[in-house]
XYZ file of C-alpha atoms in Angstrom:
475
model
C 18.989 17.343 -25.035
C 15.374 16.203 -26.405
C 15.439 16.020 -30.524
C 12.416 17.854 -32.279
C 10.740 14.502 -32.166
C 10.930 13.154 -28.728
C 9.551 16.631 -27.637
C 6.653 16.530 -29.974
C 6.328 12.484 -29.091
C 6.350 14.036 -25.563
C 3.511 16.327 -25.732
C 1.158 14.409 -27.968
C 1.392 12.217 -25.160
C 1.119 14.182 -22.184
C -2.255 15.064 -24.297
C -3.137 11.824 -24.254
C -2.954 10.767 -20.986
C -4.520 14.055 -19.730
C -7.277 13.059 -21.785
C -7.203 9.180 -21.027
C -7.433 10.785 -17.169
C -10.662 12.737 -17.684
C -12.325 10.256 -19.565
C -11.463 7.313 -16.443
C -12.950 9.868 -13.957
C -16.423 10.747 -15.501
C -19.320 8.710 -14.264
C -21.818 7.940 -16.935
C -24.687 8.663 -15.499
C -26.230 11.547 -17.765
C -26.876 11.718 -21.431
C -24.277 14.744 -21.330
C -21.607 13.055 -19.357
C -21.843 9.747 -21.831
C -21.504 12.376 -24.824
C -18.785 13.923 -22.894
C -17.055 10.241 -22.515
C -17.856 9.960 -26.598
C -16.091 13.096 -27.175
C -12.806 12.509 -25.371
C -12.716 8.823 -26.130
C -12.652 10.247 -30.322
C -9.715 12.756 -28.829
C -7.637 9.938 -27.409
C -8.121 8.357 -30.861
C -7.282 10.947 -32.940
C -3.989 11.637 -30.588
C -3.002 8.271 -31.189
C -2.725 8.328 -34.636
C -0.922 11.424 -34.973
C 1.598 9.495 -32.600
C 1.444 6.753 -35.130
C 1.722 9.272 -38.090
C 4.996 10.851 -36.066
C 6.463 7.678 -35.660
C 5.995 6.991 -38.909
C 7.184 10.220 -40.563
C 10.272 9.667 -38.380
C 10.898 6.385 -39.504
C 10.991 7.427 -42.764
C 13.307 10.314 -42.157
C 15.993 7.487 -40.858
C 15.867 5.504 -44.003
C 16.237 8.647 -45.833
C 19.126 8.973 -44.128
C 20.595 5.655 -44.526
C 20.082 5.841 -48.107
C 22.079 8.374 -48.242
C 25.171 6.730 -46.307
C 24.428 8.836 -42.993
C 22.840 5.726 -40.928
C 24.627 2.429 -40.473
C 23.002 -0.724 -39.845
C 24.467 -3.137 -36.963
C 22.804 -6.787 -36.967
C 22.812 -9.117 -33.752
C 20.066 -7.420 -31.842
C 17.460 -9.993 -30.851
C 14.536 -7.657 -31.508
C 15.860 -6.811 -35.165
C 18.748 -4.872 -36.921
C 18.794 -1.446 -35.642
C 20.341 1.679 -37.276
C 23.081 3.833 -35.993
C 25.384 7.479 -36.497
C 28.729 6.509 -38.459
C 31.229 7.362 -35.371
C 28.572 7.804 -32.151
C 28.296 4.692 -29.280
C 26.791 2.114 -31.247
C 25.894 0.503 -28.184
C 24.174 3.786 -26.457
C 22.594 3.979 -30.002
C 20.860 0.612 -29.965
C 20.233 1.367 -26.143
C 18.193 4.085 -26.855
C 16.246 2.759 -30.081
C 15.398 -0.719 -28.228
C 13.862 1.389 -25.296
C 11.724 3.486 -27.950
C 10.588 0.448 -29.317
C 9.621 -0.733 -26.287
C 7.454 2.190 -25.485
C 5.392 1.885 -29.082
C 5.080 -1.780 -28.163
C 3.220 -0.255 -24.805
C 1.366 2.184 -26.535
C 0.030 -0.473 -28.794
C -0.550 -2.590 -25.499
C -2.648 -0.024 -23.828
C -4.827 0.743 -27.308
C -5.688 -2.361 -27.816
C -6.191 -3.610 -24.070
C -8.913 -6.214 -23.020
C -7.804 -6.956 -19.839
C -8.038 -4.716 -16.788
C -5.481 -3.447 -15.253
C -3.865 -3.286 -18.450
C -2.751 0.657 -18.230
C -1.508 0.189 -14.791
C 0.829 -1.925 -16.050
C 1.976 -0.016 -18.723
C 2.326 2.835 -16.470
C 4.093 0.629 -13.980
C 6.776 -0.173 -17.267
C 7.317 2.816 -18.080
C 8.113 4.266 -14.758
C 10.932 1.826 -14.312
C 12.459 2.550 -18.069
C 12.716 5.979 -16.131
C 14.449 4.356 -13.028
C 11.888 5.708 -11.115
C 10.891 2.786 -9.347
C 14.487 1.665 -7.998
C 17.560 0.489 -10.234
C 16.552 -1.814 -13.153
C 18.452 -3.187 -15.859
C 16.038 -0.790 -18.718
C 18.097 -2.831 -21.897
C 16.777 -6.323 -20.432
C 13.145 -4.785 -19.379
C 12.835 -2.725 -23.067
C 13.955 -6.220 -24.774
C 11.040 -7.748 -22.687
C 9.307 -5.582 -23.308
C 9.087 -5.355 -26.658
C 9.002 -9.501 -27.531
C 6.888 -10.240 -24.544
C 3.910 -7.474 -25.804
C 4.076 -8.669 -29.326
C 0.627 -9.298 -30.879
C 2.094 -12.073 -32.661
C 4.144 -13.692 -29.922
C 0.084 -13.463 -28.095
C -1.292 -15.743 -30.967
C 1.770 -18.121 -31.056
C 1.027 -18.521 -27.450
C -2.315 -19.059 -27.652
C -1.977 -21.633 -30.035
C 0.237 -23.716 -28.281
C -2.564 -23.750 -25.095
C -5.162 -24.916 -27.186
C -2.274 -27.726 -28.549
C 0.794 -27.760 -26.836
C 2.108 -30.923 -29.178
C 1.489 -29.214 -32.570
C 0.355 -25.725 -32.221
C 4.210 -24.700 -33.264
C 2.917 -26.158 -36.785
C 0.542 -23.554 -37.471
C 2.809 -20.826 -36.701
C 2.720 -18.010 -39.240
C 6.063 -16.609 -40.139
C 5.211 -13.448 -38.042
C 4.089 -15.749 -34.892
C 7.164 -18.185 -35.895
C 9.727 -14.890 -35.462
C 8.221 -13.637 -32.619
C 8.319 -17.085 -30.904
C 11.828 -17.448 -31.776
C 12.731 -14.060 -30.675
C 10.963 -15.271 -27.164
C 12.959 -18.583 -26.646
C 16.266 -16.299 -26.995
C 15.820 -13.622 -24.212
C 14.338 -16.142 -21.831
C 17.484 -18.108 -22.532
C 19.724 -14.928 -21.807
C 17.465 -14.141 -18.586
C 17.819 -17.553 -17.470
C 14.012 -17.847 -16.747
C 13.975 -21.494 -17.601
C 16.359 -24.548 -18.193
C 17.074 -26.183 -21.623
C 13.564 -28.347 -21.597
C 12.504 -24.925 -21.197
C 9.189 -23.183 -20.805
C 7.049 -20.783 -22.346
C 7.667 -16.828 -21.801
C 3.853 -15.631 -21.122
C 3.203 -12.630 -22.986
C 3.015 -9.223 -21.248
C -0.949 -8.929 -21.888
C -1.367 -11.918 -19.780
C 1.224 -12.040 -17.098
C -0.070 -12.168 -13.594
C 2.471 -10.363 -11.699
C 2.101 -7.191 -14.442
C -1.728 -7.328 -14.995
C -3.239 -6.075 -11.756
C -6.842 -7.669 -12.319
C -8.263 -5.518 -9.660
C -11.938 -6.436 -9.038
C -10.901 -9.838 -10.272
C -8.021 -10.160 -7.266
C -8.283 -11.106 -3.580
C -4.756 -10.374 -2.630
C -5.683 -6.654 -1.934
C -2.166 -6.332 -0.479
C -0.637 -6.358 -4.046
C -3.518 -3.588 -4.905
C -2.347 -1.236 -2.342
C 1.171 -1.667 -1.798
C 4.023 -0.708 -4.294
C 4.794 -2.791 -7.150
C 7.710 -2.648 -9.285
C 9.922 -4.983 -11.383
C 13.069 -6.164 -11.155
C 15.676 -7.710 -13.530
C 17.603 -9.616 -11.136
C 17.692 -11.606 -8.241
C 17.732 -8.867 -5.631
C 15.645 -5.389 -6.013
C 17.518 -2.156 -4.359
C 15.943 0.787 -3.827
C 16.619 4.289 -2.444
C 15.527 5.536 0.449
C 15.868 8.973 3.104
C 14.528 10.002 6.277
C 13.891 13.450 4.238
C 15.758 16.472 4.174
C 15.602 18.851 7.550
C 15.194 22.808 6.623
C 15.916 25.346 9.323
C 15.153 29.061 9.896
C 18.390 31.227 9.396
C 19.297 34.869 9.564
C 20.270 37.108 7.122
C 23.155 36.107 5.010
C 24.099 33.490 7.896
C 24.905 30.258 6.439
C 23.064 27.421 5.345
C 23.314 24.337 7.434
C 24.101 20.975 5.980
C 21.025 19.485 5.399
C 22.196 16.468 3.058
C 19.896 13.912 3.747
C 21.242 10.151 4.822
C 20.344 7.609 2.048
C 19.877 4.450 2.461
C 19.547 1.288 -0.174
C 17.152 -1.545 0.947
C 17.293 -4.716 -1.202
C 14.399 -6.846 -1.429
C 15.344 -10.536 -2.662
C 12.638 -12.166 -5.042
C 11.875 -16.187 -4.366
C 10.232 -18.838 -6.325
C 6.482 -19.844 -6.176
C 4.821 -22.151 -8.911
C 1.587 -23.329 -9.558
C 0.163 -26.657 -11.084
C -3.284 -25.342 -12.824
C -4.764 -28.260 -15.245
C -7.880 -27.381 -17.714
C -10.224 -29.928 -19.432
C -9.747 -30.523 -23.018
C -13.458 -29.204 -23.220
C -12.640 -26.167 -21.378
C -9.821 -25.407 -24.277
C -11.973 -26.546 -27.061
C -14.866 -23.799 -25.961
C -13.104 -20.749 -24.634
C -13.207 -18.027 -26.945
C -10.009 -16.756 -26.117
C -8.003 -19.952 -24.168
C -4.893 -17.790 -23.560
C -6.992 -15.528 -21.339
C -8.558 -17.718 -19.544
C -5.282 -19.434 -18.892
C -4.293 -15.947 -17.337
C -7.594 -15.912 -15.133
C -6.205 -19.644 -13.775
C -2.654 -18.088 -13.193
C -3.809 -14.766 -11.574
C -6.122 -16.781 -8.833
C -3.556 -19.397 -8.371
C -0.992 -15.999 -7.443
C -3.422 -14.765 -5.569
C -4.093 -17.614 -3.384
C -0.319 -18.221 -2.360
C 0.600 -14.237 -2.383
C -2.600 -13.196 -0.172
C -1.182 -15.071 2.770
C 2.365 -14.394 2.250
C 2.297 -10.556 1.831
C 0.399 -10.494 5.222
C 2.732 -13.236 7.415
C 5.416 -14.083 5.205
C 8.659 -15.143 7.137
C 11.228 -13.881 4.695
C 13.198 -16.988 4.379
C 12.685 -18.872 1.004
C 9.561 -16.551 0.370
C 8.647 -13.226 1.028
C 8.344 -11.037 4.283
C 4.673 -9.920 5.079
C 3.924 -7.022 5.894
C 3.234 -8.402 9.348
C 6.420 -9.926 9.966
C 8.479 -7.108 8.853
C 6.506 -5.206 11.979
C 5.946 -7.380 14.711
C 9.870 -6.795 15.998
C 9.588 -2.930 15.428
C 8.483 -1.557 18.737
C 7.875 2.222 17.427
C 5.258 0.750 14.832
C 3.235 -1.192 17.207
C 0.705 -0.188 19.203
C -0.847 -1.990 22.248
C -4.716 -2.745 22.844
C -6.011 -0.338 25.603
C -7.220 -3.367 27.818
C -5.498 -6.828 26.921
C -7.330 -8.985 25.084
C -9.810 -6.569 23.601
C -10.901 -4.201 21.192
C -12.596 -0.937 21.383
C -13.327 2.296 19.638
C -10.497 3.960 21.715
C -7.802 1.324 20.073
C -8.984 2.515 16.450
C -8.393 6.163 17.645
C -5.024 5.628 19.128
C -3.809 3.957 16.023
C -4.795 6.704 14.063
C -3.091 9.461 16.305
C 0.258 7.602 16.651
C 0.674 7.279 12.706
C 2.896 10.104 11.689
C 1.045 12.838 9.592
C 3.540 12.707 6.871
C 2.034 9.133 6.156
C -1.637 9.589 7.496
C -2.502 11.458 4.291
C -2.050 8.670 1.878
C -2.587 5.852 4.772
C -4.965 2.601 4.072
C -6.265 0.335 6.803
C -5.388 -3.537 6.925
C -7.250 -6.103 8.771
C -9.401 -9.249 8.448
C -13.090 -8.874 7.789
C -14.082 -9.878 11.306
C -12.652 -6.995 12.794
C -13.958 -4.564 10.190
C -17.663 -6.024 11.113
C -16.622 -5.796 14.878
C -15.701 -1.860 14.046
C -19.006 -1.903 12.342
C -20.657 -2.036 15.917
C -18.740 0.710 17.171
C -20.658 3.041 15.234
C -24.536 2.515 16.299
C -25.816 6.102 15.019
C -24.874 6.086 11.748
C -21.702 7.880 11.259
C -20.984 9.925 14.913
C -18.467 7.538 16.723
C -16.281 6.889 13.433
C -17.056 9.801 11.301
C -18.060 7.677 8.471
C -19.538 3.943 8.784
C -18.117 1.031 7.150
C -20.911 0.457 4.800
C -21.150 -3.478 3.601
C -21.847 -2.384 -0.354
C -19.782 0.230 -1.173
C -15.785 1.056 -0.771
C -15.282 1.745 2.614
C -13.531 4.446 4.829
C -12.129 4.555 8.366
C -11.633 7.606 10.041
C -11.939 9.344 6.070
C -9.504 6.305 4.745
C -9.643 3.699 2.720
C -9.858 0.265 4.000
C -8.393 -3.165 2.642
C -9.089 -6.736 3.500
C -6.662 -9.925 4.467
C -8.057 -13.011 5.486
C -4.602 -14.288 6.393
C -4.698 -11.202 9.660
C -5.336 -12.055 13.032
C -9.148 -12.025 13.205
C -9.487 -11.520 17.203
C -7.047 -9.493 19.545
C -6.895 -12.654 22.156
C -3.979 -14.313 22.093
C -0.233 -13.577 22.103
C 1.119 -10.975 19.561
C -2.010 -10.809 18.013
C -1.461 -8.011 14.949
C -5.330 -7.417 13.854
C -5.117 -3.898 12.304
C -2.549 -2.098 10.885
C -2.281 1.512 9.105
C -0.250 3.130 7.088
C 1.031 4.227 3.945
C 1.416 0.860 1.586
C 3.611 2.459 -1.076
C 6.539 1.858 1.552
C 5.138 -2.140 1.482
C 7.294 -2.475 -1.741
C 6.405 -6.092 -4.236
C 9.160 -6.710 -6.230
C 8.363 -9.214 -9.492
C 11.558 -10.294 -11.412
C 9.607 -9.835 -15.303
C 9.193 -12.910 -16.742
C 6.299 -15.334 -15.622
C 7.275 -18.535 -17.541
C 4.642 -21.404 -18.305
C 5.295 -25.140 -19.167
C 2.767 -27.076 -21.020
C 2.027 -30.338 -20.396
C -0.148 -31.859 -23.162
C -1.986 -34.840 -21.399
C -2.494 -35.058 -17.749
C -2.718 -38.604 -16.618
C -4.450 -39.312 -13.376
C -4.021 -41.873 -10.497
C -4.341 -45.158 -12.222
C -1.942 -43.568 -14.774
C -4.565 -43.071 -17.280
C -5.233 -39.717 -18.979
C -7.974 -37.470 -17.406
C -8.888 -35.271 -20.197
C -6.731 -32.490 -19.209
C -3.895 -30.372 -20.042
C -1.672 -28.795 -17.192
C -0.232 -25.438 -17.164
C 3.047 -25.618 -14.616
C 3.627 -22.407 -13.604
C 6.499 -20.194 -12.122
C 7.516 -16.564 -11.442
C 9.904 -14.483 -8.924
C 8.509 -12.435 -6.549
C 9.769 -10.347 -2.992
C 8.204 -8.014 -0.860
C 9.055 -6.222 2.266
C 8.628 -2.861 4.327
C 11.213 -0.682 3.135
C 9.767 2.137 5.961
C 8.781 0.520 8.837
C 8.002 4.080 10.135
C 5.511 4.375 7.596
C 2.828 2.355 9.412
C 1.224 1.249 12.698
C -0.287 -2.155 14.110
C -2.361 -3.049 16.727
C -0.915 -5.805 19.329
C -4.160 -7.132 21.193
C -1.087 -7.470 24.079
């Protein structure tokens, strides 16, 4: 049962985020509508420091309570002594105060965001301390958590990018703890071997931050992203539950539905991404632009591999995981080419269940090639794909892939696909680790003027509902 605080914590945030919603959907385009933003912007403020205030007051209330012999304190918790009842689980104790730590730390992340994307991926936390996004390990992910968004483990990271020989030396005791506090849980995640690298904080780390307008790999945007704490995601899934029509007082039938549990195994990729020694000296904030380097490097490798993937040492594409399923593909009217009647019947054969929340997939090329369907303005396809603003297919959204078959010639040519992408599942074991290497020496073994920045992460994807879309074979 919810205490008297987590309810009120509860609802002072359900107030927040109802007002954080209304604020991202006005468009300031009127002197009302920018007061309007003003107004609920002050709101979300004001909530947040009565959150602040609660947390505080119940802080208090705790060391109140230890004072006077009802609280315990246990030490050996990597985030900090924690207090617990005199005869309760210890363990579920320290469970559950490591968890709500980790949630202030993300409250304090999304406040004081500069990156985009930022709230996404606090959302995207939060769901999985839930288990809502498949079965996580929520003690390693709220220990993560709560080191990896520390402001101060952010500045001790920093510091080492702009000097990766000394910047430990001008640690402050704060940046010093929180570093310390870092090298520990990657250790007990295994992240990195003894010469070990660098955890990057939670503010910065590519697979959490979706950068949006800043990403190519638009198949990460769409699809559905969660974390994992292990080597191998598993999920839930069901074909639904089946209700019937019955007669009076005649008995229910067995509609149980049949679960399943795909896995989703997460691979290796790294990235080599050196920086001039001028580039370090003048950035105003190195450690982001380090994250900027990461982030396109990801995108580069994970734009081509969430499209044609093969699933062995890397992960399956969205593409690959469909060219073998013979309900989800769908054959080109007249080999070899495409036609306003293949768009159509790609549409129709989705199942409505998906349609509603469906996204198109394809290469640019065939977008433009759709484009000349439509010669007067909107009757052929409804709505035309217009060059400058978000476009719609049949009343859809559409998404880009370079790595997609551009033209249906050819054998097992895939060139479209539709469908609902939150069955397209990316799986990103938490934990993007960094290794710095201070002087990068070039071909004649000389130093270049550079520092490198080697680095690695975990990441699988694959269709977990192959029913959930449809492709076009130009055969």
């Amino acid at each position: 049962m919810a205490t008297n605080y987590e309810s009120q914590l509860a609802e002072l945030r359900a107030k927040r985020d109802s007002l954080k919603d209304e604020l991202d959907s006005i468009e300031r385009t009127s002197t009302g509508a920018v007061a309007r933003a003003e107004r609920l912007s002050s709101g979300v403020a004001k909530i947040a420091k009565q959150i602040d205030d609660l947390r505080e007051s119940e802080r208090k209330k705790m060391m109140d309570a230890f004072e006077r012999g009802e609280l315990r304190v246990e030490h050996g918790s990597d985030i900090g002594p924690e207090l617990h009842t005199p005869g309760a689980d210890p363990w579920a104790t320290e469970r559950m105060q490591i968890k709500d730590r980790a949630r202030y730390a993300l409250e304090a992340v999304a406040r004081d965001a500069v990156l985009p994307g930022t709230d996404g991926a606090v959302e995207r936390i939060t769901r999985s301390f839930d288990g809502v996004d498949g079965a996580v390990d929520v003690d390693v992910l709220a220990r993560w958590t709560a080191v990896a968004s520390d402001p101060a483990y952010l500045s001790a990271f920093s510091k080492l990018c702009r000097d990766p020989a000394n910047g430990h030396r001008e640690f402050s005791a704060p940046e010093l703890s929180a570093f310390q506090r870092s090298r520990s849980l990657t250790r007990t995640m295994s992240l990195t071997d003894s010469a070990g690298g660098f955890m990057v904080p939670m503010q910065l780390d590519p697979s959490i931050i979706d950068t949006a307008d800043h990403s190519f790999n638009q198949v990460r945007q769409i699809a559905r992203t969660v974390i994992a704490t292990g080597d191998i995601w598993h999920g839930v899934s069901s074909a639904g539950v089946s209700a019937s029509w019955d007669l009076e007082l005649q008995e229910v039938s067995d509609d149980s539905p049949s679960l399943s549990q795909p896995t989703i195994p997460v691979y290796k990729q790294q990235a080599w991404v050196p920086i001039s020694i001028e580039a370090l000296m003048d950035a105003t904030n190195v450690a982001e632009e380090v994250q900027k380097l990461l982030q396109v490097a990801r995108d580069s490798l994970e734009s081509v591999t969430f499209v044609t993937g093969t699933g062995s040492n890397q992960p399956t594409g969205v593409i690959s995981a469909l060219a073998g399923v013979t309900a989800s593909n769908v054959a080109v009217t007249t080999a070899d080419t495409f036609s306003i009647t293949d768009v159509y019947a790609l549409d129709e054969s989705l199942p409505a269940r998906y349609r509603q929340n469906s996204t198109w997939l394809a290469h640019r090329k065939v977008y433009n090639r759709t484009r000349r369907f439509d010669v007067s303005g909107g009757s052929a396809l409804w709505a035309q794909l217009a060059a400058d603003v978000p476009a719609t297919l049949l009343g859809r959204p559409t998404a880009e892939a370079e790595a997609m078959d551009s033209t249906p010639s050819g054998t097992n040519k895939h060139f479209l696909v539709v469908g609902d992408f939150s069955n397209y599942v990316v799986a990103d074991r938490i934990g993007t680790v960094v290794e710095l290497v201070p002087t990068v020496f070039g071909a004649s073994n000389r130093p270049i003027g550079a520092r490198g920045f080697y680095m690695f992460a975990r990441t699988g994807a694959d269709s977990v509902n192959d029913g959930a879309f449809r492709t076009l074979n130009g055969t």
